[in-house]
CSV table of C-alpha atoms in Angstrom, one decimal:
chain,number,residue,atom,x,y,z
A,1,MET,CA,0.0,0.2,-0.1
A,2,SER,CA,1.3,3.4,-1.2
A,3,ILE,CA,2.3,5.7,2.0
A,4,LYS,CA,0.8,9.1,1.4
A,5,ALA,CA,3.4,11.6,2.2
A,6,ARG,CA,4.3,15.3,1.8
A,7,TRP,CA,7.6,15.7,-0.4
A,8,ASP,CA,9.4,18.9,-0.6
A,9,ILE,CA,11.8,19.1,-4.0
A,10,PHE,CA,14.4,21.6,-4.3
A,11,CYS,CA,15.6,23.1,-7.7
A,12,VAL,CA,18.6,25.3,-8.6
A,13,VAL,CA,18.4,25.6,-12.5
A,14,VAL,CA,22.0,24.9,-14.1
A,15,ASP,CA,22.9,24.8,-17.7
A,16,ASN,CA,19.4,25.7,-18.9
A,17,PHE,CA,17.2,22.6,-18.7
A,18,GLY,CA,18.9,19.7,-17.4
A,19,ASP,CA,18.4,19.5,-13.7
A,20,ILE,CA,14.9,21.4,-14.3
A,21,GLY,CA,13.7,18.6,-16.6
A,22,VAL,CA,14.4,15.9,-13.7
A,23,THR,CA,12.9,17.4,-11.2
A,24,TRP,CA,9.7,18.2,-13.1
A,25,ARG,CA,9.1,14.7,-14.3
A,26,LEU,CA,10.1,13.4,-10.7
A,27,ALA,CA,7.8,15.8,-9.2
A,28,ARG,CA,4.8,15.1,-11.7
A,29,GLN,CA,5.4,11.3,-11.2
A,30,LEU,CA,5.2,11.2,-7.4
A,31,SER,CA,2.0,13.3,-7.5
A,32,VAL,CA,0.1,11.6,-10.4
A,33,GLU,CA,1.3,7.9,-10.1
A,34,HIS,CA,2.0,7.9,-6.5
A,35,GLY,CA,-0.7,10.3,-4.9
A,36,GLN,CA,1.9,12.2,-3.2
A,37,HIS,CA,1.6,16.0,-1.9
A,38,VAL,CA,4.7,17.3,-3.7
A,39,ARG,CA,6.1,21.2,-3.7
A,40,LEU,CA,8.4,21.9,-6.4
A,41,TRP,CA,10.8,24.5,-5.5
A,42,VAL,CA,12.5,26.1,-8.3
A,43,ASP,CA,14.8,29.7,-8.1
A,44,ASP,CA,14.0,29.9,-11.9
A,45,LEU,CA,10.6,30.1,-12.9
A,46,GLU,CA,11.2,31.7,-16.2
A,47,THR,CA,13.1,28.4,-17.7
A,48,PHE,CA,10.4,26.2,-15.8
A,49,ALA,CA,8.0,27.9,-17.8
A,50,GLN,CA,9.5,26.8,-21.1
A,51,LEU,CA,9.2,23.3,-19.6
A,52,CYS,CA,5.7,24.1,-18.4
A,53,PRO,CA,3.5,25.9,-20.6
A,54,GLY,CA,1.2,28.1,-18.5
A,55,THR,CA,3.3,28.8,-15.9
A,56,LEU,CA,3.5,32.4,-14.6
A,57,ALA,CA,7.6,33.5,-14.2
A,58,THR,CA,6.3,36.2,-11.5
A,59,ALA,CA,3.8,34.0,-9.1
A,60,ASP,CA,5.6,32.6,-6.2
A,61,GLN,CA,2.8,29.8,-5.9
A,62,GLN,CA,0.9,27.9,-8.5
A,63,TRP,CA,-0.2,24.5,-9.3
A,64,HIS,CA,0.7,22.4,-12.5
A,65,GLU,CA,-0.3,18.8,-13.1
A,66,GLY,CA,-1.2,18.1,-9.5
A,67,VAL,CA,2.3,19.7,-8.1
A,68,GLU,CA,2.8,22.7,-6.0
A,69,VAL,CA,5.2,25.1,-7.8
A,70,ARG,CA,6.9,27.4,-5.2
A,71,HIS,CA,9.6,30.0,-6.2
A,72,TRP,CA,12.6,29.7,-4.4
A,73,CYS,CA,13.8,33.2,-3.9
A,74,LYS,CA,16.8,34.6,-2.3
A,75,ASN,CA,14.5,35.7,0.9
A,76,TRP,CA,13.2,32.6,2.3
A,77,PRO,CA,9.6,33.0,2.5
A,78,GLY,CA,9.5,30.3,5.4
A,79,ALA,CA,7.7,26.7,5.4
A,80,GLU,CA,7.0,23.9,7.5
A,81,PRO,CA,9.3,21.2,6.3
A,82,ALA,CA,7.8,18.0,4.4
A,83,ASP,CA,7.9,14.7,5.2
A,84,VAL,CA,10.4,13.9,2.6
A,85,VAL,CA,12.9,16.6,1.4
A,86,ILE,CA,14.7,16.3,-1.8
A,87,GLU,CA,17.9,18.7,-2.3
A,88,ALA,CA,18.1,17.8,-6.1
A,89,PHE,CA,21.9,17.6,-7.2
A,90,ALA,CA,23.6,19.1,-4.2
A,91,CYS,CA,21.8,22.2,-4.9
A,92,GLN,CA,22.0,23.3,-0.9
A,93,LEU,CA,19.0,23.8,1.0
A,94,PRO,CA,17.8,27.0,2.5
A,95,THR,CA,19.7,27.6,6.2
A,96,ASP,CA,16.3,28.4,7.8
A,97,TYR,CA,14.7,25.2,6.4
A,98,ILE,CA,17.0,23.1,7.7
A,99,ALA,CA,17.1,24.7,11.0
A,100,ALA,CA,13.0,24.1,10.7
A,101,MET,CA,13.9,20.3,10.1
A,102,ALA,CA,16.1,20.1,13.3
A,103,GLU,CA,13.8,21.7,15.2
A,104,SER,CA,10.5,19.4,14.1
A,105,ASP,CA,9.1,17.0,16.5
A,106,ARG,CA,8.8,14.8,13.4
A,107,ARG,CA,11.4,12.4,12.0
A,108,ILE,CA,11.8,14.1,8.3
A,109,LEU,CA,13.5,12.1,5.6
A,110,TRP,CA,16.1,14.2,3.9
A,111,LEU,CA,17.6,12.8,0.7
A,112,ASN,CA,20.5,14.0,-1.7
A,113,LEU,CA,19.6,13.5,-5.1
A,114,GLU,CA,22.7,13.1,-7.1
A,115,TYR,CA,23.7,13.3,-10.4
A,116,LEU,CA,23.4,10.2,-12.7
A,117,SER,CA,26.9,8.1,-13.0
A,118,ALA,CA,27.5,4.7,-14.2
A,119,GLU,CA,30.8,4.4,-12.3
A,120,ASP,CA,31.4,1.4,-10.4
A,121,TRP,CA,31.6,3.2,-7.2
A,122,VAL,CA,27.9,4.4,-7.4
A,123,VAL,CA,26.4,1.1,-6.1
A,124,GLY,CA,28.4,1.2,-3.0
A,125,CYS,CA,27.5,4.8,-2.2
A,126,HIS,CA,23.8,4.4,-3.1
A,127,ALA,CA,21.7,4.9,0.0
A,128,LEU,CA,24.3,5.6,2.3
A,129,PRO,CA,23.6,8.0,5.3
A,130,SER,CA,25.6,11.3,6.5
A,131,MET,CA,25.3,12.2,9.9
A,132,GLN,CA,25.0,16.1,9.7
A,133,ALA,CA,26.2,18.7,12.1
A,134,ASP,CA,22.8,19.5,13.7
A,135,GLY,CA,22.0,16.0,14.2
A,136,LEU,CA,19.8,15.1,11.2
A,137,GLN,CA,20.9,12.6,9.0
A,138,LYS,CA,21.1,12.9,4.9
A,139,TYR,CA,21.0,10.0,2.4
A,140,PHE,CA,22.6,10.2,-0.8
A,141,PHE,CA,20.6,8.5,-3.6
A,142,PHE,CA,21.9,7.8,-6.6
A,143,PRO,CA,20.2,7.3,-9.9
A,144,GLY,CA,22.1,4.4,-11.7
A,145,PHE,CA,21.6,1.6,-14.5
A,146,GLU,CA,22.8,-1.4,-12.2
A,147,GLN,CA,20.7,-3.2,-9.4
A,148,GLY,CA,21.6,-1.4,-6.1
A,149,THR,CA,21.0,2.0,-7.6
A,150,GLY,CA,18.1,4.4,-7.6
A,151,GLY,CA,17.2,3.6,-11.4
A,152,LEU,CA,16.5,6.0,-14.1
A,153,ILE,CA,13.4,8.2,-13.9
A,154,ARG,CA,10.3,6.5,-16.3
A,155,GLU,CA,6.7,7.0,-16.1
A,156,GLY,CA,4.7,3.9,-15.7
A,157,ASP,CA,3.2,4.1,-19.2
A,158,LEU,CA,6.2,5.4,-21.1
A,159,ILE,CA,7.3,2.0,-22.7
A,160,ALA,CA,3.6,1.2,-23.6
A,161,ARG,CA,3.4,4.6,-25.1
A,162,ARG,CA,6.5,4.6,-27.2
A,163,GLU,CA,6.0,1.5,-28.7
A,164,ALA,CA,2.6,2.3,-29.7
A,165,PHE,CA,3.9,5.5,-31.2
A,166,GLN,CA,6.6,3.4,-33.2
A,167,ARG,CA,4.0,0.7,-34.6
A,168,ASP,CA,2.1,3.5,-36.0
A,169,PRO,CA,3.6,5.1,-39.1
A,170,HIS,CA,0.6,7.5,-39.0
A,171,LEU,CA,1.6,8.8,-35.4
A,172,ARG,CA,5.0,9.3,-36.3
A,173,GLU,CA,4.3,11.2,-39.7
A,174,ALA,CA,1.3,13.7,-38.1
A,175,PHE,CA,3.7,14.3,-35.3
A,176,LEU,CA,6.6,15.5,-37.6
A,177,GLN,CA,4.1,17.2,-39.8
A,178,SER,CA,3.3,19.1,-36.5
A,179,LEU,CA,6.5,20.6,-36.4
A,180,ASP,CA,6.5,21.1,-40.1
A,181,VAL,CA,8.6,18.4,-41.1
A,182,ASP,CA,7.7,16.4,-43.9
A,183,PRO,CA,9.5,12.9,-43.9
A,184,LEU,CA,11.2,11.6,-46.9
A,185,PRO,CA,10.8,8.4,-48.1
A,186,GLY,CA,14.0,6.0,-47.2
A,187,ALA,CA,15.7,8.9,-45.7
A,188,CYS,CA,17.7,8.7,-42.4
A,189,LEU,CA,16.0,10.9,-39.8
A,190,LEU,CA,18.3,12.2,-36.9
A,191,SER,CA,17.8,14.4,-34.1
A,192,LEU,CA,20.8,16.9,-32.9
A,193,PHE,CA,21.1,18.6,-29.4
A,194,ALA,CA,24.3,19.1,-27.8
A,195,TYR,CA,26.7,21.6,-26.3
A,196,GLU,CA,28.7,23.7,-28.6
A,197,ASN,CA,30.6,20.8,-30.6
A,198,GLU,CA,33.6,21.0,-32.8
A,199,ALA,CA,32.6,17.3,-34.2
A,200,VAL,CA,29.1,18.8,-36.0
A,201,SER,CA,31.2,20.2,-38.9
A,202,GLU,CA,32.8,17.1,-39.9
A,203,TRP,CA,29.9,15.3,-39.1
A,204,LEU,CA,27.7,17.3,-41.3
A,205,ASP,CA,30.1,17.3,-44.3
A,206,THR,CA,29.5,13.3,-44.1
A,207,LEU,CA,25.8,13.8,-44.0
A,208,ALA,CA,25.6,15.8,-46.9
A,209,ALA,CA,28.5,13.7,-48.9
A,210,GLY,CA,26.4,10.8,-48.0
A,211,ALA,CA,24.5,8.6,-50.5
A,212,ARG,CA,21.4,8.0,-48.5
A,213,PRO,CA,19.0,11.4,-48.0
A,214,THR,CA,19.3,12.5,-44.5
A,215,GLN,CA,17.0,14.8,-42.5
A,216,LEU,CA,18.7,16.5,-39.3
A,217,LEU,CA,16.2,18.1,-37.0
A,218,VAL,CA,17.7,20.5,-34.5
A,219,PRO,CA,15.9,22.0,-31.7
A,220,VAL,CA,16.8,25.5,-30.5
A,221,GLY,CA,19.8,25.0,-28.6
A,222,ARG,CA,23.4,25.8,-28.2
A,223,VAL,CA,24.7,23.8,-30.8
A,224,LEU,CA,23.0,25.9,-33.5
A,225,GLY,CA,26.0,28.5,-33.9
A,226,ASP,CA,28.0,25.3,-35.2
A,227,VAL,CA,25.5,24.4,-37.8
A,228,ALA,CA,25.0,28.1,-38.8
A,229,ARG,CA,28.9,28.5,-39.1
A,230,TRP,CA,28.6,25.0,-41.3
A,231,LEU,CA,26.0,26.6,-43.4
A,232,GLY,CA,27.7,30.0,-43.7
A,233,VAL,CA,24.6,31.7,-42.5
A,234,ASP,CA,25.1,34.3,-39.5
A,235,ARG,CA,22.3,32.7,-37.3
A,236,LEU,CA,19.6,30.5,-37.2
A,237,GLN,CA,16.2,30.3,-35.7
A,238,ALA,CA,13.2,28.0,-35.3
A,239,GLY,CA,11.4,27.5,-38.6
A,240,ASP,CA,14.5,27.9,-40.7
A,241,ARG,CA,15.5,25.1,-43.5
A,242,HIS,CA,18.5,24.7,-45.2
A,243,SER,CA,20.1,21.7,-47.6
A,244,ARG,CA,23.0,20.9,-49.0
A,245,GLY,CA,23.9,17.8,-50.7
A,246,ALA,CA,22.1,14.6,-49.4
A,247,LEU,CA,21.3,16.5,-46.4
A,248,GLN,CA,18.3,18.3,-45.1
A,249,ILE,CA,18.3,20.3,-41.9
A,250,ALA,CA,15.2,21.5,-39.8
A,251,VAL,CA,15.4,23.9,-36.8
A,252,LEU,CA,12.6,23.3,-34.6
A,253,PRO,CA,11.1,25.4,-32.2
A,254,PHE,CA,11.4,24.6,-28.3
A,255,VAL,CA,9.3,21.6,-27.5
A,256,THR,CA,7.6,20.2,-24.4
A,257,GLN,CA,9.0,17.3,-22.8
A,258,ASN,CA,6.3,15.2,-24.1
A,259,GLN,CA,6.9,16.5,-27.7
A,260,TYR,CA,10.6,15.9,-27.4
A,261,ASP,CA,10.3,12.2,-26.3
A,262,MET,CA,8.2,11.9,-29.4
A,263,LEU,CA,11.0,13.5,-31.3
A,264,LEU,CA,13.3,11.2,-29.8
A,265,TRP,CA,10.9,7.9,-30.9
A,266,SER,CA,10.9,9.4,-34.6
A,267,CYS,CA,14.4,9.3,-35.2
A,268,ASP,CA,16.7,6.8,-36.2
A,269,LEU,CA,19.7,8.3,-34.1
A,270,ASN,CA,19.4,10.9,-31.3
A,271,ALA,CA,22.5,13.3,-30.4
A,272,VAL,CA,21.7,13.9,-26.9
A,273,ARG,CA,23.5,16.1,-24.2
A,274,GLY,CA,23.9,16.1,-20.1
A,275,GLU,CA,21.5,14.0,-18.1
A,276,GLU,CA,17.9,14.5,-18.9
A,277,SER,CA,17.9,14.2,-22.9
A,278,PHE,CA,20.4,11.1,-22.2
A,279,ILE,CA,17.8,9.4,-20.2
A,280,ARG,CA,14.9,10.0,-22.6
A,281,ALA,CA,17.1,9.0,-25.7
A,282,GLN,CA,17.8,5.4,-23.7
A,283,TRP,CA,13.8,5.2,-23.2
A,284,ALA,CA,13.3,5.7,-26.9
A,285,GLY,CA,15.0,2.3,-28.0
A,286,ARG,CA,16.8,3.9,-30.9
A,287,PRO,CA,20.8,4.4,-31.2
A,288,LEU,CA,22.4,7.5,-29.2
A,289,VAL,CA,25.0,9.6,-29.0
A,290,TRP,CA,25.7,11.4,-25.7
A,291,HIS,CA,27.6,14.6,-25.6
A,292,ILE,CA,28.8,14.9,-22.1
A,293,TYR,CA,29.6,18.0,-20.2
A,294,PRO,CA,32.9,18.6,-20.2
A,295,GLN,CA,34.9,18.8,-16.8
A,296,GLU,CA,38.0,20.1,-15.7
A,297,GLU,CA,40.9,17.9,-15.9
A,298,GLY,CA,39.0,15.5,-18.3
A,299,ALA,CA,36.8,13.8,-15.3
A,300,HIS,CA,34.1,13.6,-17.7
A,301,TRP,CA,36.0,10.7,-19.5
A,302,ASP,CA,35.7,8.7,-16.4
A,303,LYS,CA,31.8,8.9,-16.7
A,304,LEU,CA,31.5,8.3,-20.4
A,305,ASN,CA,34.0,5.4,-20.3
A,306,ALA,CA,32.1,3.6,-17.6
A,307,PHE,CA,28.7,4.1,-19.4
A,308,LEU,CA,30.1,2.3,-22.5
A,309,ASP,CA,31.5,-0.4,-20.4
A,310,LEU,CA,28.0,-1.2,-19.3
A,311,TYR,CA,26.0,-0.3,-22.7
A,312,LEU,CA,28.2,-2.3,-24.8
A,313,ARG,CA,28.7,-5.4,-22.5
A,314,ASP,CA,26.3,-7.6,-24.6
A,315,LEU,CA,26.9,-5.9,-28.4
A,316,ASP,CA,28.7,-7.9,-31.1
A,317,PRO,CA,32.6,-6.8,-30.6
A,318,ALA,CA,32.8,-4.9,-34.2
A,319,ALA,CA,29.5,-2.6,-33.8
A,320,ALA,CA,30.6,-2.2,-30.2
A,321,ASP,CA,33.9,-0.7,-31.6
A,322,ALA,CA,32.3,1.2,-34.4
A,323,LEU,CA,30.0,2.8,-31.8
A,324,SER,CA,32.6,3.6,-29.2
A,325,ALA,CA,34.8,4.9,-31.8
A,326,PHE,CA,31.9,7.7,-32.7
A,327,TRP,CA,31.1,8.5,-29.2
A,328,ARG,CA,34.9,9.6,-28.5
A,329,ALA,CA,35.2,11.4,-31.6
A,330,TRP,CA,32.0,13.3,-31.1
A,331,ASN,CA,33.3,13.9,-27.7
A,332,GLU,CA,36.8,14.9,-28.8
A,333,GLY,CA,35.5,17.0,-31.6
A,334,VAL,CA,37.9,15.0,-34.1
A,335,GLY,CA,37.5,12.5,-36.5
A,336,SER,CA,33.5,12.2,-36.5
A,337,GLY,CA,33.0,11.6,-40.5
A,338,ALA,CA,35.0,8.8,-40.4
A,339,ALA,CA,33.4,7.4,-37.6
A,340,TRP,CA,29.9,7.9,-38.6
A,341,ALA,CA,30.9,6.1,-41.7
A,342,GLY,CA,31.8,3.1,-39.4
A,343,LEU,CA,28.8,3.5,-37.1
A,344,LEU,CA,26.4,2.9,-40.5
A,345,GLU,CA,27.8,-0.4,-41.0
A,346,HIS,CA,26.0,-1.8,-37.7
A,347,GLU,CA,23.0,0.3,-38.0
A,348,VAL,CA,20.8,-3.0,-37.6
A,349,ALA,CA,22.6,-4.4,-34.8
A,350,LEU,CA,22.6,-1.1,-33.0
A,351,ARG,CA,19.2,-0.6,-32.8
A,352,GLU,CA,18.2,-3.9,-31.7
A,353,HIS,CA,20.9,-3.5,-29.1
A,354,ALA,CA,19.2,-0.2,-28.2
A,355,GLU,CA,15.8,-2.1,-27.4
A,356,ARG,CA,17.4,-4.4,-25.4
A,357,TRP,CA,19.1,-2.1,-23.2
A,358,THR,CA,15.6,-0.2,-22.9
A,359,HIS,CA,14.0,-3.3,-21.4
A,360,ARG,CA,17.0,-4.1,-19.3
A,361,GLN,CA,16.8,-0.9,-17.7
A,362,VAL,CA,12.9,-1.0,-17.2
A,363,ALA,CA,13.8,-4.5,-15.0
A,364,ASN,CA,15.8,-2.1,-12.8
A,365,GLY,CA,13.0,0.0,-11.9
A,366,ASP,CA,12.3,3.4,-11.9
A,367,LEU,CA,13.7,6.1,-9.8
A,368,ALA,CA,10.1,7.6,-8.2
A,369,GLY,CA,9.2,3.8,-7.8
A,370,LYS,CA,12.7,3.3,-5.8
A,371,LEU,CA,12.2,6.6,-3.7
A,372,MET,CA,8.5,5.3,-2.5
A,373,LEU,CA,10.0,2.1,-1.8
A,374,PHE,CA,13.0,3.8,0.4
A,375,HIS,CA,10.7,5.9,2.1
A,376,ALA,CA,8.3,3.2,3.0
A,377,ASP,CA,11.5,1.0,4.6
A,378,TRP,CA,13.1,4.0,6.3
A,379,LEU,CA,9.6,4.6,8.2
A,380,ALA,CA,9.4,0.9,8.8
A,381,ALA,CA,13.0,1.2,10.6
A,382,THR,CA,12.0,3.9,12.5
A,383,PRO,CA,9.2,2.7,15.2
A,384,GLY,CA,7.1,5.1,16.6
A,385,GLN,CA,7.2,7.1,13.3
A,386,PRO,CA,4.7,10.3,14.0
């Protein structure tokens, strides 16, 4: 039986949409699927409004899809702590809120929701407690790809909706036409969402020179500057269309999270970045390439290599080598053209593998469900909990 509780999720918007994208999905799922009362505290409502149409960027309090959305401003307005408090991605709770938790006569579960990683130490650190100076205890909750982690965020009906969409070509065509994209018969359909990336130019050269027609769908974002330079234009904006050789490029407007899911489901391969789009591309059951956020001293390579070690584990060695080569070229900014040509030789094997990986992750459970179970187990281990 589901335990009804109040949840506070705190999010600082970093790098545009990654952190808020994950926390907004989590807040909705806890509310809609698990019947929890959820407050989502967001410091940047203007960015949030792009993910959640109808949001008032000037409102201190509002409700969307069953979630109470609060503006987390510099002058903390004061609020009674919830039963479960999630500090998303080490965003640091307000000092007064922590003090209120310490002074409360209720036991409050405090969780630090960490960034996603496939590194092998994650399993050992997941759900470990950390005693704080004020006597409170905080637990570290790690999303992940293996049993013994917090899993990936995934709505309960996501895979069924995705499979129904991909089985019906009319749904795909109607969705693409809603974006003013007419799919070309026999063309390779790709999506591109990345940080600024030196690999893009050589990749576009290869696509344009290819024998097979390719349609590239580019949602508005940071990579548009690289595409504009390759095209020799000053700037690109939503609605722009360009062609060169075998390549057609369509610049898409910013889309909602549900629309972005359908975009990923529609494509033959998706180039994604960060964490939010990286997770959603895996649920699409299609090959992908991940532009990981660069970190100082190359620390991001450890994370990328750790994921590849897991992802490629049961893939044919030749296909695994080809995919690995393209991912490395994509993130190094050199050699993406030749690596892409090698990747195309294993297109069928990579699609079949992407589908198998999706179902392997489904078997690992989902983030919201595992949070619910952790809370229930925590309550059971603390007799006398009010």
